[in-house]
Short mmCIF file of C-alpha atoms in Angstrom, two decimals:
data_model
loop_
_atom_site.label_atom_id
_atom_site.label_comp_id
_atom_site.label_asym_id
_atom_site.label_seq_id
_atom_site.Cartn_x
_atom_site.Cartn_y
_atom_site.Cartn_z
CA MET A 1 29.43 -10.40 -22.68
CA ILE A 2 26.30 -10.16 -24.68
CA GLU A 3 28.11 -11.65 -27.68
CA SER A 4 27.35 -15.03 -26.01
CA ILE A 5 23.62 -14.40 -26.61
CA SER A 6 23.86 -13.41 -30.15
CA ARG A 7 26.21 -12.13 -32.80
CA ARG A 8 27.48 -8.53 -32.56
CA LYS A 9 26.23 -7.79 -36.16
CA LEU A 10 22.63 -8.33 -35.06
CA THR A 11 20.59 -5.18 -34.19
CA VAL A 12 19.53 -4.53 -30.58
CA THR A 13 15.94 -5.63 -31.31
CA GLN A 14 17.23 -8.80 -32.92
CA GLN A 15 19.55 -9.55 -29.98
CA LEU A 16 16.65 -9.09 -27.55
CA SER A 17 14.55 -11.49 -29.57
CA ALA A 18 17.50 -13.97 -29.80
CA SER A 19 17.88 -13.86 -26.01
CA PHE A 20 14.39 -15.08 -25.54
CA LEU A 21 14.63 -17.70 -28.29
CA LEU A 22 17.80 -18.97 -26.67
CA VAL A 23 16.10 -19.36 -23.29
CA ILE A 24 13.15 -21.05 -24.89
CA LEU A 25 15.33 -23.55 -26.72
CA ILE A 26 17.32 -24.50 -23.76
CA GLY A 27 14.29 -24.63 -21.48
CA SER A 28 12.26 -26.81 -23.76
CA LEU A 29 15.10 -29.27 -24.10
CA LEU A 30 15.53 -29.51 -20.37
CA LEU A 31 11.85 -29.90 -19.58
CA SER A 32 11.58 -32.69 -22.22
CA LEU A 33 14.21 -34.84 -20.36
CA PRO A 34 12.70 -37.82 -18.55
CA LEU A 35 14.46 -36.84 -15.30
CA MET A 36 12.30 -33.80 -15.16
CA HIS A 37 8.99 -35.72 -15.33
CA ASN A 38 6.73 -37.26 -12.68
CA SER A 39 6.82 -41.12 -12.65
CA ASN A 40 3.03 -41.06 -13.26
CA ALA A 41 3.00 -38.15 -15.72
CA PRO A 42 0.70 -38.38 -18.75
CA ALA A 43 2.28 -39.09 -22.12
CA THR A 44 3.80 -35.96 -23.55
CA THR A 45 5.79 -34.93 -26.61
CA TYR A 46 8.47 -32.36 -27.21
CA LEU A 47 5.80 -29.96 -28.58
CA ASP A 48 4.01 -30.07 -25.20
CA HIS A 49 7.14 -29.04 -23.38
CA LEU A 50 7.99 -26.45 -26.04
CA PHE A 51 4.48 -24.85 -25.66
CA ASN A 52 4.85 -24.83 -21.87
CA THR A 53 8.33 -23.31 -22.17
CA VAL A 54 7.28 -20.62 -24.52
CA SER A 55 4.48 -19.75 -22.06
CA MET A 56 6.84 -19.68 -19.16
CA VAL A 57 9.57 -17.52 -20.74
CA CYS A 58 6.95 -15.29 -22.24
CA VAL A 59 5.31 -15.18 -18.74
CA THR A 60 1.95 -16.10 -20.08
CA GLY A 61 0.43 -19.06 -18.23
CA LEU A 62 -1.27 -21.08 -20.97
CA SER A 63 -0.32 -24.73 -20.84
CA VAL A 64 -1.24 -27.97 -22.58
CA VAL A 65 -0.27 -30.08 -19.67
CA PRO A 66 -0.43 -28.79 -16.04
CA VAL A 67 2.98 -28.24 -14.20
CA SER A 68 1.75 -30.34 -11.25
CA GLN A 69 1.04 -33.36 -13.46
CA ALA A 70 3.99 -33.17 -15.86
CA TYR A 71 7.02 -32.24 -13.79
CA ASN A 72 8.69 -33.44 -10.65
CA GLY A 73 10.55 -31.23 -8.16
CA LEU A 74 13.47 -30.76 -10.41
CA GLY A 75 11.16 -29.97 -13.36
CA GLN A 76 9.20 -27.53 -11.36
CA LEU A 77 12.39 -25.78 -10.16
CA THR A 78 13.44 -25.46 -13.79
CA ALA A 79 10.01 -23.97 -14.60
CA MET A 80 10.34 -21.45 -11.80
CA LEU A 81 13.81 -20.37 -13.16
CA LEU A 82 12.40 -20.03 -16.60
CA MET A 83 9.62 -17.76 -15.45
CA GLN A 84 12.12 -15.61 -13.48
CA ILE A 85 14.45 -15.33 -16.49
CA GLY A 86 11.45 -14.59 -18.73
CA GLY A 87 10.08 -11.98 -16.39
CA LEU A 88 13.30 -10.14 -15.80
CA GLY A 89 15.07 -10.94 -19.13
CA LEU A 90 18.14 -12.92 -19.91
CA VAL A 91 19.97 -9.73 -20.90
CA THR A 92 19.56 -8.23 -17.43
CA LEU A 93 20.59 -11.45 -15.85
CA VAL A 94 23.84 -11.63 -17.74
CA SER A 95 24.47 -8.00 -17.13
CA LEU A 96 23.95 -8.38 -13.50
CA SER A 97 26.60 -11.17 -13.34
CA TYR A 98 28.96 -8.93 -15.34
CA TYR A 99 28.38 -5.98 -13.04
CA SER A 100 28.90 -8.19 -10.02
CA LEU A 101 32.30 -9.30 -11.35
CA LYS A 102 33.08 -5.50 -11.59
CA GLN A 103 33.83 -5.70 -15.33
CA LYS A 104 33.32 -2.84 -17.68
CA MET A 105 30.56 -2.96 -20.34
CA THR A 106 31.03 -1.83 -23.91
CA LEU A 107 28.76 0.93 -25.27
CA SER A 108 26.94 -1.55 -27.45
CA ASP A 109 26.25 -3.82 -24.42
CA GLN A 110 24.96 -0.77 -22.41
CA SER A 111 22.63 0.05 -25.31
CA LEU A 112 21.37 -3.43 -25.29
CA LEU A 113 20.80 -3.43 -21.58
CA GLN A 114 19.18 -0.02 -21.75
CA SER A 115 16.72 -1.38 -24.34
CA ALA A 116 15.98 -4.43 -22.31
CA LEU A 117 15.13 -2.21 -19.28
CA SER A 118 13.01 0.14 -21.37
CA ARG A 119 15.21 3.02 -20.27
CA SER A 120 15.30 6.37 -22.19
CA ASN A 121 18.98 6.84 -21.43
CA SER A 122 22.08 4.90 -20.32
CA SER A 123 22.83 6.87 -17.23
CA GLY A 124 22.63 5.03 -13.90
CA LEU A 125 22.20 1.59 -15.52
CA ARG A 126 24.18 -0.32 -12.86
CA PRO A 127 22.37 0.97 -9.76
CA TYR A 128 19.02 0.63 -11.54
CA LEU A 129 19.65 -2.93 -12.42
CA PHE A 130 20.66 -3.90 -8.91
CA PHE A 131 17.53 -2.03 -7.65
CA ILE A 132 15.42 -4.26 -9.99
CA TYR A 133 16.84 -7.46 -8.60
CA LYS A 134 16.77 -6.33 -5.02
CA LEU A 135 13.11 -5.27 -5.27
CA THR A 136 12.19 -8.50 -7.09
CA PHE A 137 13.74 -10.86 -4.60
CA CYS A 138 12.54 -8.75 -1.57
CA LEU A 139 8.85 -8.75 -2.72
CA GLU A 140 8.95 -12.43 -3.79
CA GLY A 141 10.58 -13.42 -0.54
CA VAL A 142 8.17 -11.54 1.78
CA ALA A 143 5.12 -12.77 -0.22
CA ALA A 144 6.50 -16.34 -0.06
CA LEU A 145 6.70 -16.03 3.74
CA ILE A 146 3.09 -14.81 3.95
CA LEU A 147 1.87 -17.65 1.59
CA MET A 148 3.65 -20.14 3.92
CA ILE A 149 1.21 -19.27 6.60
CA ASP A 150 -1.47 -21.11 4.59
CA PHE A 151 0.69 -23.55 2.55
CA ILE A 152 2.85 -25.13 5.26
CA PRO A 153 -0.20 -26.41 7.23
CA ARG A 154 -1.89 -27.51 3.99
CA PHE A 155 1.12 -29.19 2.20
CA GLY A 156 3.68 -29.78 4.93
CA TRP A 157 7.02 -28.08 5.48
CA GLY A 158 8.80 -29.08 2.31
CA HIS A 159 6.03 -28.78 -0.29
CA GLY A 160 4.63 -25.86 1.62
CA ILE A 161 7.87 -23.76 1.37
CA PHE A 162 8.46 -24.72 -2.30
CA ASN A 163 5.00 -24.19 -3.47
CA SER A 164 5.07 -20.69 -1.77
CA LEU A 165 8.28 -19.73 -3.57
CA PHE A 166 7.03 -21.07 -6.83
CA LEU A 167 3.75 -19.15 -6.62
CA ALA A 168 5.52 -15.96 -5.47
CA VAL A 169 7.88 -16.04 -8.41
CA SER A 170 5.04 -16.84 -10.87
CA ALA A 171 2.85 -14.08 -9.51
CA PHE A 172 5.43 -11.37 -9.54
CA CYS A 173 6.54 -12.25 -13.05
CA ASN A 174 2.90 -12.34 -14.13
CA ALA A 175 3.47 -15.83 -15.38
CA GLY A 176 0.20 -17.49 -14.16
CA PHE A 177 1.52 -20.93 -13.40
CA ASP A 178 1.13 -22.87 -10.18
CA ASN A 179 2.55 -26.32 -9.28
CA PHE A 180 -0.12 -27.77 -7.00
CA SER A 181 -3.33 -27.99 -9.09
CA THR A 182 -4.78 -28.46 -12.44
CA THR A 183 -7.48 -25.73 -12.19
CA SER A 184 -5.27 -22.72 -11.36
CA LEU A 185 -6.47 -21.04 -8.01
CA THR A 186 -10.05 -21.86 -8.27
CA ALA A 187 -9.91 -23.87 -5.04
CA TYR A 188 -8.54 -20.67 -3.26
CA ALA A 189 -11.21 -18.34 -4.55
CA THR A 190 -12.36 -17.31 -1.18
CA ASN A 191 -8.93 -17.67 0.61
CA PRO A 192 -7.95 -14.06 1.67
CA ILE A 193 -4.29 -14.91 2.31
CA VAL A 194 -3.71 -16.35 -1.20
CA ASN A 195 -5.93 -13.83 -3.03
CA ILE A 196 -4.55 -10.72 -1.52
CA THR A 197 -0.83 -11.82 -1.55
CA VAL A 198 -1.02 -13.03 -5.22
CA ALA A 199 -2.98 -9.83 -6.27
CA PHE A 200 -0.35 -7.68 -4.62
CA LEU A 201 2.52 -9.49 -6.45
CA ILE A 202 0.68 -9.14 -9.74
CA ILE A 203 0.17 -5.44 -9.33
CA ALA A 204 3.76 -4.97 -8.04
CA GLY A 205 5.27 -6.89 -11.04
CA GLY A 206 3.11 -5.07 -13.55
CA LEU A 207 3.60 -1.55 -12.09
CA GLY A 208 7.06 -1.14 -13.81
CA PHE A 209 10.48 -0.87 -12.06
CA ALA A 210 10.97 2.81 -12.94
CA ASN A 211 7.75 3.61 -11.12
CA TRP A 212 8.74 1.59 -8.08
CA LEU A 213 12.07 3.38 -8.08
CA ASP A 214 10.17 6.78 -8.15
CA LEU A 215 7.87 5.49 -5.29
CA VAL A 216 10.73 4.27 -3.09
CA ARG A 217 12.61 7.56 -3.48
CA ARG A 218 9.45 9.52 -2.68
CA PHE A 219 8.73 7.34 0.40
CA LYS A 220 12.24 7.88 1.66
CA ALA A 221 11.93 11.68 1.20
CA TYR A 222 8.54 11.79 2.80
CA TRP A 223 9.65 9.82 5.73
CA LEU A 224 12.45 12.37 6.43
CA GLU A 225 10.14 15.30 6.12
CA LYS A 226 9.05 17.14 9.31
CA PRO A 227 6.15 17.69 9.63
CA ARG A 228 4.73 15.17 7.17
CA HIS A 229 1.83 16.33 5.02
CA PHE A 230 -0.12 13.43 3.47
CA LYS A 231 -1.72 15.68 0.76
CA LEU A 232 1.74 16.56 -0.58
CA ALA A 233 3.08 12.94 -0.30
CA PHE A 234 2.63 12.12 -4.00
CA GLN A 235 3.11 15.50 -5.59
CA PRO A 236 6.80 15.25 -6.39
CA LEU A 237 6.22 11.91 -8.29
CA SER A 238 7.00 12.11 -11.94
CA ILE A 239 4.29 12.62 -14.56
CA HIS A 240 4.87 9.11 -15.87
CA THR A 241 4.42 7.57 -12.47
CA ARG A 242 1.25 9.51 -11.79
CA LEU A 243 -0.19 8.55 -15.09
CA VAL A 244 0.54 4.83 -14.48
CA LEU A 245 -0.92 4.99 -10.87
CA TYR A 246 -4.01 6.83 -11.88
CA THR A 247 -4.66 4.59 -14.90
CA THR A 248 -4.03 1.36 -12.94
CA ALA A 249 -6.22 2.38 -10.08
CA THR A 250 -9.02 3.42 -12.47
CA ILE A 251 -8.84 0.09 -14.45
CA LEU A 252 -8.79 -1.98 -11.36
CA LEU A 253 -11.80 -0.11 -9.77
CA LEU A 254 -13.90 -0.11 -12.95
CA GLY A 255 -12.95 -3.78 -13.68
CA THR A 256 -13.84 -4.88 -10.23
CA VAL A 257 -17.21 -3.04 -9.98
CA SER A 258 -18.22 -3.93 -13.59
CA GLY A 259 -17.32 -7.64 -13.26
CA TRP A 260 -19.15 -7.79 -9.86
CA LEU A 261 -22.38 -6.29 -11.33
CA LEU A 262 -22.24 -8.53 -14.43
CA GLU A 263 -21.75 -11.79 -12.51
CA LEU A 264 -23.78 -10.84 -9.38
CA ASN A 265 -26.65 -13.24 -10.19
CA ASN A 266 -24.57 -15.86 -11.93
CA PRO A 267 -24.60 -19.12 -9.89
CA GLY A 268 -21.60 -20.38 -11.76
CA THR A 269 -19.43 -17.61 -10.55
CA LEU A 270 -20.53 -15.25 -7.72
CA ALA A 271 -24.19 -15.84 -6.81
CA ARG A 272 -23.38 -18.37 -4.19
CA LEU A 273 -20.84 -16.28 -2.43
CA ASN A 274 -21.35 -13.69 0.35
CA PRO A 275 -20.80 -9.99 -0.44
CA PHE A 276 -17.22 -9.89 0.83
CA GLN A 277 -16.29 -13.10 -1.16
CA GLN A 278 -17.94 -11.59 -4.33
CA GLY A 279 -15.88 -8.41 -3.99
CA MET A 280 -12.70 -10.37 -3.49
CA VAL A 281 -13.31 -12.72 -6.50
CA SER A 282 -14.19 -9.70 -8.65
CA PHE A 283 -11.13 -7.76 -7.59
CA PHE A 284 -8.83 -10.81 -8.28
CA GLN A 285 -10.20 -11.22 -11.74
CA SER A 286 -9.60 -7.51 -12.44
CA VAL A 287 -6.06 -7.94 -11.23
CA THR A 288 -5.23 -11.05 -12.95
CA MET A 289 -6.39 -9.70 -16.32
CA ARG A 290 -3.45 -7.37 -16.10
CA THR A 291 -1.54 -10.26 -17.76
CA ALA A 292 -1.10 -12.59 -14.74
CA GLY A 293 -3.08 -15.58 -15.93
CA PHE A 294 -4.28 -17.00 -12.52
CA ALA A 295 -8.01 -17.88 -12.31
CA THR A 296 -10.39 -18.22 -9.40
CA ILE A 297 -13.50 -18.72 -11.49
CA ASP A 298 -14.43 -20.83 -14.50
CA TYR A 299 -14.56 -18.46 -17.57
CA GLN A 300 -16.78 -20.88 -19.39
CA ALA A 301 -19.40 -20.30 -16.67
CA ALA A 302 -19.08 -16.48 -16.83
CA ASN A 303 -21.40 -14.36 -18.97
CA LYS A 304 -20.13 -13.37 -22.43
CA SER A 305 -20.44 -9.76 -21.58
CA THR A 306 -18.04 -10.30 -18.65
CA ASN A 307 -15.56 -12.20 -20.71
CA LEU A 308 -15.69 -9.33 -23.27
CA LEU A 309 -14.87 -7.00 -20.45
CA TYR A 310 -12.02 -9.22 -19.46
CA MET A 311 -10.58 -9.18 -22.99
CA LEU A 312 -10.51 -5.36 -22.87
CA GLN A 313 -8.59 -5.52 -19.64
CA MET A 314 -6.22 -8.08 -21.10
CA ILE A 315 -5.47 -5.92 -24.08
CA ILE A 316 -4.61 -2.91 -21.82
CA GLY A 317 -2.26 -4.96 -19.60
CA GLY A 318 0.19 -3.42 -17.19
CA ALA A 319 2.83 -0.70 -17.08
CA PRO A 320 5.93 -0.51 -19.32
CA GLY A 321 9.23 -1.62 -17.99
CA GLY A 322 7.67 -4.35 -15.75
CA THR A 323 6.73 -8.01 -16.10
CA ALA A 324 3.31 -7.45 -17.50
CA GLY A 325 2.26 -7.57 -21.19
CA GLY A 326 -0.57 -6.03 -23.27
CA ILE A 327 -0.42 -2.62 -25.01
CA LYS A 328 0.40 -1.08 -21.61
CA VAL A 329 -1.60 1.29 -19.42
CA THR A 330 0.35 4.26 -20.72
CA VAL A 331 -0.70 3.51 -24.29
CA ALA A 332 -4.38 3.19 -23.13
CA ALA A 333 -4.18 6.34 -21.17
CA LEU A 334 -2.64 8.31 -24.05
CA ILE A 335 -5.33 7.07 -26.51
CA PHE A 336 -8.00 8.25 -23.98
CA LEU A 337 -6.28 11.71 -23.58
CA LEU A 338 -6.06 11.97 -27.25
CA PHE A 339 -9.70 11.22 -27.65
CA LYS A 340 -10.49 13.65 -24.79
CA SER A 341 -8.46 16.47 -26.44
CA GLU A 342 -10.18 15.95 -29.82
CA LEU A 343 -13.74 16.25 -28.14
CA LYS A 344 -12.58 19.46 -26.44
CA GLY A 345 -11.07 20.89 -29.63
CA GLN A 346 -7.56 21.18 -28.08
CA LYS A 347 -4.46 21.14 -30.22
CA GLN A 348 -2.35 19.49 -27.59
CA VAL A 349 -2.71 16.25 -25.67
CA VAL A 350 -2.44 17.30 -22.00
CA PHE A 351 -2.05 15.50 -18.73
CA ARG A 352 -1.60 17.38 -15.39
CA ASN A 353 -0.84 20.64 -17.19
CA ARG A 354 1.78 18.99 -19.23
CA SER A 355 1.55 18.50 -23.00
CA ILE A 356 2.32 15.23 -24.58
CA PRO A 357 4.81 15.31 -27.50
CA GLN A 358 3.32 14.42 -30.96
CA ALA A 359 6.17 11.95 -31.54
CA LEU A 360 4.98 10.03 -28.47
CA ILE A 361 1.41 10.03 -29.71
CA ARG A 362 2.56 8.67 -33.03
CA GLN A 363 4.48 5.90 -31.30
CA THR A 364 1.48 5.04 -29.23
CA LEU A 365 -0.76 4.71 -32.35
CA THR A 366 1.92 2.61 -33.98
CA ILE A 367 2.06 0.12 -31.13
CA LEU A 368 -1.70 -0.08 -30.99
CA ILE A 369 -1.88 -0.85 -34.75
CA PHE A 370 0.90 -3.47 -34.46
CA PHE A 371 -0.95 -5.14 -31.58
CA PHE A 372 -4.29 -5.30 -33.36
CA LEU A 373 -2.66 -6.38 -36.63
CA ALA A 374 -0.95 -9.30 -34.77
CA LEU A 375 -4.28 -10.12 -32.93
CA LEU A 376 -6.40 -10.19 -36.03
CA SER A 377 -3.79 -12.22 -37.98
CA GLY A 378 -3.55 -14.84 -35.20
CA TYR A 379 -7.30 -14.94 -34.73
CA PHE A 380 -7.89 -15.37 -38.45
CA LEU A 381 -5.47 -18.31 -38.61
CA LEU A 382 -7.06 -19.87 -35.55
CA LEU A 383 -10.52 -19.69 -37.23
CA ILE A 384 -8.98 -21.57 -40.19
CA THR A 385 -7.09 -24.25 -38.13
CA GLU A 386 -9.73 -24.73 -35.35
CA PRO A 387 -13.13 -24.81 -37.14
CA LYS A 388 -14.56 -27.12 -34.50
CA LEU A 389 -13.88 -24.69 -31.54
CA ASP A 390 -16.07 -21.84 -30.56
CA SER A 391 -15.11 -18.60 -32.14
CA PHE A 392 -15.66 -16.47 -29.05
CA SER A 393 -13.41 -18.77 -26.99
CA LEU A 394 -10.79 -18.62 -29.69
CA LEU A 395 -10.78 -14.79 -29.62
CA PHE A 396 -10.50 -15.05 -25.82
CA GLU A 397 -7.51 -17.44 -26.30
CA ALA A 398 -5.78 -15.26 -28.90
CA ILE A 399 -6.05 -12.06 -26.79
CA SER A 400 -4.87 -14.03 -23.78
CA ALA A 401 -1.85 -15.25 -25.70
CA LEU A 402 -0.85 -11.96 -27.40
CA ALA A 403 -1.29 -9.98 -24.16
CA THR A 404 0.70 -12.64 -22.29
CA VAL A 405 -2.19 -13.26 -19.81
CA GLY A 406 -2.64 -16.97 -19.76
CA VAL A 407 -6.32 -17.32 -18.81
CA SER A 408 -8.35 -19.67 -21.07
CA MET A 409 -11.89 -20.86 -21.65
CA ASP A 410 -10.47 -24.54 -21.77
CA VAL A 411 -9.36 -24.08 -25.39
CA THR A 412 -5.63 -24.65 -24.96
CA PRO A 413 -5.63 -28.50 -24.53
CA ASN A 414 -7.91 -28.91 -27.49
CA LEU A 415 -5.75 -26.97 -30.03
CA SER A 416 -4.41 -28.73 -33.04
CA THR A 417 -0.68 -28.72 -33.67
CA ALA A 418 -1.06 -25.82 -36.05
CA GLY A 419 -3.17 -24.00 -33.44
CA ARG A 420 -0.43 -24.48 -30.81
CA PHE A 421 2.15 -22.97 -33.04
CA ILE A 422 -0.07 -20.03 -33.68
CA ILE A 423 -0.65 -19.42 -29.92
CA MET A 424 3.14 -19.86 -29.34
CA ALA A 425 3.81 -17.20 -32.00
CA LEU A 426 1.29 -14.96 -30.37
CA MET A 427 2.83 -15.38 -26.93
CA PHE A 428 6.29 -14.62 -28.35
CA PHE A 429 5.26 -11.54 -30.30
CA GLY A 430 3.22 -10.35 -27.25
CA ARG A 431 6.33 -10.53 -25.06
CA VAL A 432 8.95 -9.24 -27.47
CA GLY A 433 6.98 -7.55 -30.27
CA PRO A 434 5.96 -4.19 -28.57
CA ILE A 435 9.52 -3.82 -27.40
CA THR A 436 11.09 -4.29 -30.80
CA VAL A 437 8.45 -2.12 -32.46
CA LEU A 438 9.08 0.73 -30.03
CA LEU A 439 12.81 0.31 -30.30
CA SER A 440 12.72 0.39 -34.08
CA LEU A 441 10.82 3.66 -33.92
CA LEU A 442 13.16 5.18 -31.39
CA ASN A 443 16.23 4.25 -33.37
CA LYS A 444 15.10 5.87 -36.64
CA PRO A 445 16.30 9.32 -37.31
CA GLU A 446 13.58 11.89 -37.73
CA LYS A 447 13.31 13.18 -41.20
CA ASN A 448 12.45 16.87 -41.61
CA ILE A 449 11.04 16.59 -45.09
CA ARG A 450 7.77 18.51 -45.30
CA TYR A 451 5.23 18.03 -48.03
CA ALA A 452 2.24 20.06 -49.18
CA GLU A 453 -0.96 19.51 -47.14
CA THR A 454 -4.16 18.09 -48.58
CA ASP A 455 -7.78 17.71 -47.46
CA LEU A 456 -9.49 14.32 -46.83
CA THR A 457 -13.01 13.50 -45.84
CA ILE A 458 -12.99 11.02 -42.82
CA ALA A 459 -16.65 11.18 -41.76
#
């Protein structure tokens, strides 16, 4: 089955990377076909479509030519499929069709699927895979119906339904593309239906499917309990789910309040809005920085301090095992817990009276180092290839690409050919890199060789 994606002799990490490269290659060739383009589309090259395809498959949102300008209905449908495949993964899609045909998978195929789903073991792969697709299509479908309330009167029946489906898929996959504007969702900055629905989809996609499964199981159990005690509703959740939920809620709250206060008196962003609208816009920016890529404000008009705050949120990203990018909220949480334990003089890193294994802390630090090495390398190359562009805006662009966010300070269309390849590489590494790094760490046998200790001065 997976042999059609890549050769059996390739490692699991290489097969995962090859699956994304395969989708990118096919998608870029399809989108470059004239039958995919609008009759009045601006002149484009294969590189333009390749850049857009990389961004779609890596669910980023950066583009050199807007979807609404470049592609007709068939092209937009292709773009929607690319985002869906990029968000859920080609390996999971092929595996789903394989399971649907009731065929048995080899152990190597199960290992590949397990890695693609970020699962720690291979037990229950089939029901978990079906749960992912049921949840995805259910949430996207319900959200699309809600968006139709606004979009059908605005665009008409045909375009209203299609635009709702396109935006729902893009939001859940944290892709950041829309097919009806050239300025993202800035025209809908104060529209509650669009804001709340899209924000929910972004959070849902970035929450991680394992956490959704835990929540669904807990909700079913809670609903059957008699009497129901709200205080006990979340206690049986796994430690991982609690850590993700607490960290996500904290980041969203701090991001919303901080962004609101920093932009409160800025006439280019929030100053002209009423308090409710200011809160909604601030909340949406905090959500979209979880690697979604939609924008309801002009980031060039925002204060640099605010954009720096947004960069930090982009780096953190969403939860593992979902459609979001970044270093992941679990990595950020473990770094904070490690810092907290060192300040308290504790020998163990603890969360909810549970100690975190040292091996997990080492993996966390390795992913963090990989991310920042990739970021600094990409940013360094951008400073060389784009000397005429603002350095702060280039850093914003580099972080947005590597964290697969997709927001921009209007840098993307002005990139040189070399700059575009750098951004494409950052988007690809941001989508595939952390997975391959973690898998390479997990697959290596632990060596029990112990050496004599030594002392070093670090401060």
